[in-house]
PDB file of C-alpha atoms in Angstrom:
ATOM      1  CA  ALA P  64      82.641 117.433   8.237  1.00  0.00           C
ATOM      2  CA  GLN P  65      82.692 119.807   5.309  1.00  0.00           C
ATOM      3  CA  SER P  66      84.552 123.138   5.268  1.00  0.00           C
ATOM      4  CA  VAL P  67      85.916 125.744   2.840  1.00  0.00           C
ATOM      5  CA  ALA P  68      89.040 127.717   3.342  1.00  0.00           C
ATOM      6  CA  GLN P  69      89.402 131.337   1.399  1.00  0.00           C
ATOM      7  CA  PRO P  70      92.791 131.976   2.663  1.00  0.00           C
ATOM      8  CA  GLU P  71      92.764 135.469   1.302  1.00  0.00           C
ATOM      9  CA  ASP P  72      90.838 138.336   2.587  1.00  0.00           C
ATOM     10  CA  GLN P  73      91.479 140.301  -0.058  1.00  0.00           C
ATOM     11  CA  VAL P  74      92.828 140.313  -3.683  1.00  0.00           C
ATOM     12  CA  ASN P  75      94.070 143.366  -5.338  1.00  0.00           C
ATOM     13  CA  VAL P  76      94.612 143.592  -9.243  1.00  0.00           C
ATOM     14  CA  ALA P  77      94.818 146.090 -12.022  1.00  0.00           C
ATOM     15  CA  GLU P  78      92.277 146.335 -14.588  1.00  0.00           C
ATOM     16  CA  GLY P  79      93.264 144.057 -17.624  1.00  0.00           C
ATOM     17  CA  ASN P  80      95.504 141.758 -15.482  1.00  0.00           C
ATOM     18  CA  PRO P  81      94.587 138.162 -14.624  1.00  0.00           C
ATOM     19  CA  LEU P  82      93.004 137.480 -11.259  1.00  0.00           C
ATOM     20  CA  THR P  83      92.706 134.451  -9.266  1.00  0.00           C
ATOM     21  CA  VAL P  84      90.650 134.018  -6.015  1.00  0.00           C
ATOM     22  CA  LYS P  85      91.588 131.078  -3.911  1.00  0.00           C
ATOM     23  CA  CYS P  86      89.593 128.272  -2.579  1.00  0.00           C
ATOM     24  CA  THR P  87      90.358 125.010  -0.634  1.00  0.00           C
ATOM     25  CA  TYR P  88      87.959 122.501   0.614  1.00  0.00           C
ATOM     26  CA  SER P  89      87.527 119.471   2.615  1.00  0.00           C
ATOM     27  CA  VAL P  90      84.865 116.829   2.213  1.00  0.00           C
ATOM     28  CA  SER P  91      84.628 113.120   3.079  1.00  0.00           C
ATOM     29  CA  GLY P  92      83.588 112.373  -0.411  1.00  0.00           C
ATOM     30  CA  ASN P  93      83.562 114.042  -3.389  1.00  0.00           C
ATOM     31  CA  PRO P  94      82.695 117.455  -3.724  1.00  0.00           C
ATOM     32  CA  TYR P  95      80.128 119.925  -5.393  1.00  0.00           C
ATOM     33  CA  LEU P  96      81.655 123.230  -5.378  1.00  0.00           C
ATOM     34  CA  PHE P  97      80.324 126.796  -6.216  1.00  0.00           C
ATOM     35  CA  TRP P  98      81.175 129.878  -6.587  1.00  0.00           C
ATOM     36  CA  TYR P  99      79.324 133.404  -5.858  1.00  0.00           C
ATOM     37  CA  VAL P 100      79.706 136.814  -6.171  1.00  0.00           C
ATOM     38  CA  GLN P 101      78.178 139.575  -3.689  1.00  0.00           C
ATOM     39  CA  TYR P 102      77.769 143.122  -4.597  1.00  0.00           C
ATOM     40  CA  PRO P 103      77.295 145.706  -1.402  1.00  0.00           C
ATOM     41  CA  ASN P 104      73.861 145.117   0.256  1.00  0.00           C
ATOM     42  CA  ARG P 105      72.933 142.789  -2.173  1.00  0.00           C
ATOM     43  CA  GLY P 106      72.168 139.013  -2.172  1.00  0.00           C
ATOM     44  CA  LEU P 107      74.679 136.687  -3.809  1.00  0.00           C
ATOM     45  CA  GLN P 108      74.792 135.776  -7.194  1.00  0.00           C
ATOM     46  CA  PHE P 109      75.645 132.472  -8.808  1.00  0.00           C
ATOM     47  CA  LEU P 110      78.648 132.115 -11.018  1.00  0.00           C
ATOM     48  CA  LEU P 111      79.509 128.531 -11.767  1.00  0.00           C
ATOM     49  CA  LYS P 112      79.601 125.154 -10.155  1.00  0.00           C
ATOM     50  CA  TYR P 113      81.869 121.971 -10.553  1.00  0.00           C
ATOM     51  CA  ILE P 114      80.122 118.718 -10.390  1.00  0.00           C
ATOM     52  CA  THR P 115      81.635 116.260 -12.619  1.00  0.00           C
ATOM     53  CA  GLY P 116      83.868 116.015 -15.673  1.00  0.00           C
ATOM     54  CA  ASP P 117      86.088 118.734 -17.045  1.00  0.00           C
ATOM     55  CA  ASN P 118      88.381 120.366 -14.408  1.00  0.00           C
ATOM     56  CA  LEU P 119      87.989 123.824 -16.003  1.00  0.00           C
ATOM     57  CA  VAL P 120      84.438 124.992 -15.509  1.00  0.00           C
ATOM     58  CA  LYS P 121      83.347 128.334 -17.262  1.00  0.00           C
ATOM     59  CA  GLY P 122      80.569 130.662 -15.823  1.00  0.00           C
ATOM     60  CA  SER P 123      79.108 133.972 -15.673  1.00  0.00           C
ATOM     61  CA  TYR P 124      80.871 137.264 -16.696  1.00  0.00           C
ATOM     62  CA  GLY P 125      83.941 135.584 -18.215  1.00  0.00           C
ATOM     63  CA  PHE P 126      84.975 133.709 -14.807  1.00  0.00           C
ATOM     64  CA  GLU P 127      86.499 130.392 -14.698  1.00  0.00           C
ATOM     65  CA  ALA P 128      87.419 127.956 -12.136  1.00  0.00           C
ATOM     66  CA  GLU P 129      89.903 125.172 -12.022  1.00  0.00           C
ATOM     67  CA  PHE P 130      89.356 122.076  -9.906  1.00  0.00           C
ATOM     68  CA  ASN P 131      91.965 120.446  -8.627  1.00  0.00           C
ATOM     69  CA  LYS P 132      91.291 117.187  -6.901  1.00  0.00           C
ATOM     70  CA  SER P 133      95.086 116.369  -5.358  1.00  0.00           C
ATOM     71  CA  GLN P 134      95.409 120.109  -3.944  1.00  0.00           C
ATOM     72  CA  THR P 135      91.876 119.967  -3.097  1.00  0.00           C
ATOM     73  CA  SER P 136      91.120 123.205  -4.422  1.00  0.00           C
ATOM     74  CA  PHE P 137      88.623 125.231  -6.637  1.00  0.00           C
ATOM     75  CA  HIS P 138      90.389 128.441  -7.583  1.00  0.00           C
ATOM     76  CA  LEU P 139      88.516 131.388  -9.476  1.00  0.00           C
ATOM     77  CA  LYS P 140      90.251 132.912 -12.565  1.00  0.00           C
ATOM     78  CA  LYS P 141      89.605 135.460 -15.131  1.00  0.00           C
ATOM     79  CA  PRO P 142      91.928 136.416 -17.893  1.00  0.00           C
ATOM     80  CA  SER P 143      91.269 140.113 -17.594  1.00  0.00           C
ATOM     81  CA  ALA P 144      90.051 142.002 -14.635  1.00  0.00           C
ATOM     82  CA  LEU P 145      87.523 144.798 -15.043  1.00  0.00           C
ATOM     83  CA  VAL P 146      86.818 147.275 -12.429  1.00  0.00           C
ATOM     84  CA  SER P 147      83.286 146.193 -12.323  1.00  0.00           C
ATOM     85  CA  ASP P 148      84.434 142.693 -11.082  1.00  0.00           C
ATOM     86  CA  SER P 149      85.184 144.378  -7.624  1.00  0.00           C
ATOM     87  CA  ALA P 150      83.206 142.740  -5.335  1.00  0.00           C
ATOM     88  CA  LEU P 151      82.990 140.005  -2.468  1.00  0.00           C
ATOM     89  CA  TYR P 152      83.554 136.479  -3.658  1.00  0.00           C
ATOM     90  CA  PHE P 153      82.521 133.091  -2.015  1.00  0.00           C
ATOM     91  CA  CYS P 154      83.214 129.654  -2.671  1.00  0.00           C
ATOM     92  CA  ALA P 155      81.033 126.911  -1.298  1.00  0.00           C
ATOM     93  CA  VAL P 156      80.946 123.407  -1.004  1.00  0.00           C
ATOM     94  CA  ARG P 157      78.332 120.577  -0.850  1.00  0.00           C
ATOM     95  CA  ASP P 158      79.403 116.795   0.007  1.00  0.00           C
ATOM     96  CA  MET P 159      78.295 114.219  -2.511  1.00  0.00           C
ATOM     97  CA  LEU P 160      77.844 111.948   0.281  1.00  0.00           C
ATOM     98  CA  THR P 161      75.675 113.748   1.982  1.00  0.00           C
ATOM     99  CA  ASN P 162      72.605 113.008  -0.066  1.00  0.00           C
ATOM    100  CA  GLN P 163      69.998 114.657   1.554  1.00  0.00           C
ATOM    101  CA  ALA P 164      67.435 117.122  -0.467  1.00  0.00           C
ATOM    102  CA  GLY P 165      67.984 119.511   2.215  1.00  0.00           C
ATOM    103  CA  THR P 166      71.488 119.995   2.830  1.00  0.00           C
ATOM    104  CA  ALA P 167      72.809 123.567   2.515  1.00  0.00           C
ATOM    105  CA  LEU P 168      75.780 124.968   0.847  1.00  0.00           C
ATOM    106  CA  ILE P 169      78.750 125.783   3.343  1.00  0.00           C
ATOM    107  CA  PHE P 170      80.277 128.996   2.437  1.00  0.00           C
ATOM    108  CA  GLY P 171      83.440 130.213   2.949  1.00  0.00           C
ATOM    109  CA  LYS P 172      84.479 133.580   4.579  1.00  0.00           C
ATOM    110  CA  GLY P 173      84.937 135.565   1.230  1.00  0.00           C
ATOM    111  CA  THR P 174      87.515 137.205  -0.266  1.00  0.00           C
ATOM    112  CA  THR P 175      86.941 140.759  -1.329  1.00  0.00           C
ATOM    113  CA  LEU P 176      88.256 141.453  -4.886  1.00  0.00           C
ATOM    114  CA  SER P 177      89.403 144.944  -5.743  1.00  0.00           C
ATOM    115  CA  VAL P 178      90.411 145.806  -9.293  1.00  0.00           C
ATOM    116  CA  SER P 179      91.731 149.441  -9.703  1.00  0.00           C
ATOM    117  CA  SER P 180      91.684 151.379 -12.998  1.00  0.00           C
TER     118      SER P 180
ATOM    119  CA  SER Z 157      61.481 131.820 -14.666  1.00  0.00           C
ATOM    120  CA  GLN Z 158      61.980 131.691 -10.806  1.00  0.00           C
ATOM    121  CA  THR Z 159      62.222 134.548  -8.729  1.00  0.00           C
ATOM    122  CA  ILE Z 160      62.740 135.172  -4.962  1.00  0.00           C
ATOM    123  CA  HIS Z 161      61.436 137.918  -3.025  1.00  0.00           C
ATOM    124  CA  GLN Z 162      62.959 138.982   0.520  1.00  0.00           C
ATOM    125  CA  TRP Z 163      61.519 142.068   2.586  1.00  0.00           C
ATOM    126  CA  PRO Z 164      61.714 144.377   3.944  1.00  0.00           C
ATOM    127  CA  ALA Z 165      65.087 145.679   2.567  1.00  0.00           C
ATOM    128  CA  THR Z 166      66.269 147.530   5.700  1.00  0.00           C
ATOM    129  CA  LEU Z 167      64.936 147.421   9.000  1.00  0.00           C
ATOM    130  CA  VAL Z 168      65.814 149.186  12.370  1.00  0.00           C
ATOM    131  CA  GLN Z 169      64.312 147.466  15.681  1.00  0.00           C
ATOM    132  CA  PRO Z 170      64.641 148.311  19.283  1.00  0.00           C
ATOM    133  CA  VAL Z 171      66.060 145.413  21.557  1.00  0.00           C
ATOM    134  CA  GLY Z 172      63.262 143.297  22.792  1.00  0.00           C
ATOM    135  CA  SER Z 173      60.953 144.075  19.807  1.00  0.00           C
ATOM    136  CA  PRO Z 174      59.448 141.110  17.946  1.00  0.00           C
ATOM    137  CA  LEU Z 175      60.820 140.303  14.159  1.00  0.00           C
ATOM    138  CA  SER Z 176      59.387 138.878  11.088  1.00  0.00           C
ATOM    139  CA  LEU Z 177      61.390 138.523   7.780  1.00  0.00           C
ATOM    140  CA  GLU Z 178      59.403 137.083   4.950  1.00  0.00           C
ATOM    141  CA  CYS Z 179      60.714 135.325   1.794  1.00  0.00           C
ATOM    142  CA  THR Z 180      58.662 133.955  -1.336  1.00  0.00           C
ATOM    143  CA  VAL Z 181      59.527 132.069  -4.155  1.00  0.00           C
ATOM    144  CA  GLU Z 182      57.764 132.161  -7.593  1.00  0.00           C
ATOM    145  CA  GLY Z 183      57.981 129.925 -10.619  1.00  0.00           C
ATOM    146  CA  THR Z 184      58.788 126.651  -8.726  1.00  0.00           C
ATOM    147  CA  SER Z 185      57.252 124.293  -6.436  1.00  0.00           C
ATOM    148  CA  ASN Z 186      58.453 122.344  -3.300  1.00  0.00           C
ATOM    149  CA  PRO Z 187      61.788 124.213  -2.998  1.00  0.00           C
ATOM    150  CA  ASN Z 188      64.257 123.713  -0.464  1.00  0.00           C
ATOM    151  CA  LEU Z 189      64.304 126.997   1.489  1.00  0.00           C
ATOM    152  CA  TYR Z 190      67.266 128.514   3.877  1.00  0.00           C
ATOM    153  CA  TRP Z 191      67.934 131.456   5.909  1.00  0.00           C
ATOM    154  CA  TYR Z 192      71.247 132.687   6.198  1.00  0.00           C
ATOM    155  CA  ARG Z 193      72.984 135.344   8.337  1.00  0.00           C
ATOM    156  CA  GLN Z 194      75.933 137.445   7.218  1.00  0.00           C
ATOM    157  CA  ALA Z 195      77.832 139.428   9.848  1.00  0.00           C
ATOM    158  CA  ALA Z 196      79.853 142.286   9.577  1.00  0.00           C
ATOM    159  CA  GLY Z 197      80.012 141.734   5.763  1.00  0.00           C
ATOM    160  CA  ARG Z 198      81.712 138.494   5.524  1.00  0.00           C
ATOM    161  CA  GLY Z 199      80.896 135.044   6.065  1.00  0.00           C
ATOM    162  CA  LEU Z 200      77.422 133.232   5.822  1.00  0.00           C
ATOM    163  CA  GLN Z 201      76.072 131.257   8.619  1.00  0.00           C
ATOM    164  CA  LEU Z 202      73.678 129.074   7.763  1.00  0.00           C
ATOM    165  CA  LEU Z 203      70.477 129.466  10.260  1.00  0.00           C
ATOM    166  CA  PHE Z 204      67.474 127.095   9.220  1.00  0.00           C
ATOM    167  CA  TYR Z 205      66.512 125.021   6.123  1.00  0.00           C
ATOM    168  CA  SER Z 206      63.135 123.377   5.164  1.00  0.00           C
ATOM    169  CA  VAL Z 207      62.554 120.863   2.786  1.00  0.00           C
ATOM    170  CA  GLY Z 208      58.555 121.430   2.759  1.00  0.00           C
ATOM    171  CA  ILE Z 209      55.749 122.981   4.389  1.00  0.00           C
ATOM    172  CA  GLY Z 210      56.027 122.848   8.486  1.00  0.00           C
ATOM    173  CA  GLN Z 211      59.533 121.178   8.340  1.00  0.00           C
ATOM    174  CA  ILE Z 212      62.143 123.333  10.058  1.00  0.00           C
ATOM    175  CA  SER Z 213      65.867 122.489  10.727  1.00  0.00           C
ATOM    176  CA  SER Z 214      67.695 124.237  12.692  1.00  0.00           C
ATOM    177  CA  GLU Z 215      71.659 124.737  12.484  1.00  0.00           C
ATOM    178  CA  VAL Z 216      72.421 126.855  15.585  1.00  0.00           C
ATOM    179  CA  PRO Z 217      70.640 127.211  18.629  1.00  0.00           C
ATOM    180  CA  GLN Z 218      69.703 131.176  19.078  1.00  0.00           C
ATOM    181  CA  ASN Z 219      67.111 133.590  19.657  1.00  0.00           C
ATOM    182  CA  LEU Z 220      65.227 133.102  15.973  1.00  0.00           C
ATOM    183  CA  SER Z 221      62.706 130.853  14.719  1.00  0.00           C
ATOM    184  CA  ALA Z 222      61.562 130.057  11.293  1.00  0.00           C
ATOM    185  CA  SER Z 223      58.495 128.724   9.978  1.00  0.00           C
ATOM    186  CA  ARG Z 224      57.191 127.614   6.322  1.00  0.00           C
ATOM    187  CA  PRO Z 225      53.446 128.102   6.318  1.00  0.00           C
ATOM    188  CA  GLN Z 226      53.118 127.470   2.714  1.00  0.00           C
ATOM    189  CA  ASP Z 227      55.093 125.939  -0.025  1.00  0.00           C
ATOM    190  CA  ARG Z 228      57.021 128.946  -1.276  1.00  0.00           C
ATOM    191  CA  GLN Z 229      57.047 131.057   2.012  1.00  0.00           C
ATOM    192  CA  PHE Z 230      59.504 130.880   4.613  1.00  0.00           C
ATOM    193  CA  ILE Z 231      59.385 133.596   7.532  1.00  0.00           C
ATOM    194  CA  LEU Z 232      61.959 134.287  10.113  1.00  0.00           C
ATOM    195  CA  SER Z 233      60.882 135.548  13.427  1.00  0.00           C
ATOM    196  CA  SER Z 234      62.065 136.418  16.797  1.00  0.00           C
ATOM    197  CA  LYS Z 235      59.946 137.125  19.881  1.00  0.00           C
ATOM    198  CA  LYS Z 236      62.367 139.744  21.286  1.00  0.00           C
ATOM    199  CA  LEU Z 237      65.536 140.788  19.577  1.00  0.00           C
ATOM    200  CA  LEU Z 238      68.904 141.273  20.997  1.00  0.00           C
ATOM    201  CA  LEU Z 239      71.611 143.498  19.706  1.00  0.00           C
ATOM    202  CA  SER Z 240      73.606 140.570  18.409  1.00  0.00           C
ATOM    203  CA  ASP Z 241      70.806 139.691  15.955  1.00  0.00           C
ATOM    204  CA  SER Z 242      72.010 142.565  13.727  1.00  0.00           C
ATOM    205  CA  GLY Z 243      73.051 141.421  10.208  1.00  0.00           C
ATOM    206  CA  PHE Z 244      72.585 140.902   6.874  1.00  0.00           C
ATOM    207  CA  TYR Z 245      69.808 138.219   6.394  1.00  0.00           C
ATOM    208  CA  LEU Z 246      69.655 136.301   3.299  1.00  0.00           C
ATOM    209  CA  CYS Z 247      66.836 133.904   2.102  1.00  0.00           C
ATOM    210  CA  ALA Z 248      67.831 131.214  -0.636  1.00  0.00           C
ATOM    211  CA  TRP Z 249      66.056 128.475  -2.337  1.00  0.00           C
ATOM    212  CA  ARG Z 250      67.020 125.792  -4.455  1.00  0.00           C
ATOM    213  CA  ARG Z 251      65.561 122.687  -6.450  1.00  0.00           C
ATOM    214  CA  GLY Z 252      63.978 120.094  -4.076  1.00  0.00           C
ATOM    215  CA  LEU Z 253      63.835 117.032  -6.119  1.00  0.00           C
ATOM    216  CA  ILE Z 254      65.214 114.026  -4.365  1.00  0.00           C
ATOM    217  CA  GLY Z 255      68.666 113.214  -5.688  1.00  0.00           C
ATOM    218  CA  GLU Z 256      69.489 116.730  -6.830  1.00  0.00           C
ATOM    219  CA  VAL Z 257      72.175 117.587  -4.398  1.00  0.00           C
ATOM    220  CA  ASN Z 258      74.196 119.000  -7.192  1.00  0.00           C
ATOM    221  CA  THR Z 259      72.006 122.286  -7.742  1.00  0.00           C
ATOM    222  CA  GLU Z 260      73.022 125.689  -6.973  1.00  0.00           C
ATOM    223  CA  ALA Z 261      71.126 128.019  -4.637  1.00  0.00           C
ATOM    224  CA  PHE Z 262      69.498 131.355  -5.353  1.00  0.00           C
ATOM    225  CA  PHE Z 263      69.557 134.138  -2.946  1.00  0.00           C
ATOM    226  CA  GLY Z 264      67.241 136.919  -2.348  1.00  0.00           C
ATOM    227  CA  GLN Z 265      68.472 140.686  -2.157  1.00  0.00           C
ATOM    228  CA  GLY Z 266      68.709 140.586   1.514  1.00  0.00           C
ATOM    229  CA  THR Z 267      67.351 142.254   4.706  1.00  0.00           C
ATOM    230  CA  ARG Z 268      69.701 144.510   6.682  1.00  0.00           C
ATOM    231  CA  LEU Z 269      68.562 144.194  10.322  1.00  0.00           C
ATOM    232  CA  THR Z 270      69.903 146.772  12.696  1.00  0.00           C
ATOM    233  CA  VAL Z 271      68.961 146.389  16.448  1.00  0.00           C
ATOM    234  CA  VAL Z 272      69.276 149.364  18.562  1.00  0.00           C
TER     235      VAL Z 272
END
């Protein structure tokens, strides 16, 4: 079975500091991994995804994520946080072995990022 | 470009009343469509997904049902709402081409449902 864990309910950082939001996954085969951001009372916005290739993936708004197969992790990072980055962040996974067109993403519980000025 | 519309944005309904939430996608054909529920501003629970007209898969047994009467229309319904149906409902789509399982999903703006 596929699953995603986001071990931190909340991450607090000061503006200008680097940020990391953690994500670990469990799948039967090789994973497809995604990060989304959600602002209050809004839908989820796609940030980036890992399919194959380079372990460091660059996405929207200066975010990047590092895929680590041995640690089964896909942590979201940003070199310099902005107050406007404050939001709820979701990690999601889909198993490559589940090769059905309808298969949905499985989401973690989310991590609230709070960036202080 | 593709867009997804979801309405209404907010809804307050009494217990026992019916529900109909609508989601439509523009700019693409034969999308995969999904309904998720987000409780207490946290995790997302997949409720239903559809790979084509009239094809609905249910992920969890519940008081809700879904229908896909047209290719780009996905409806979430209930005959009698319960208090526990309150939450934030999100519709999503992604490309439905066979083999493209690595595509991301795109979400609507959500419907905040409060059952009173």
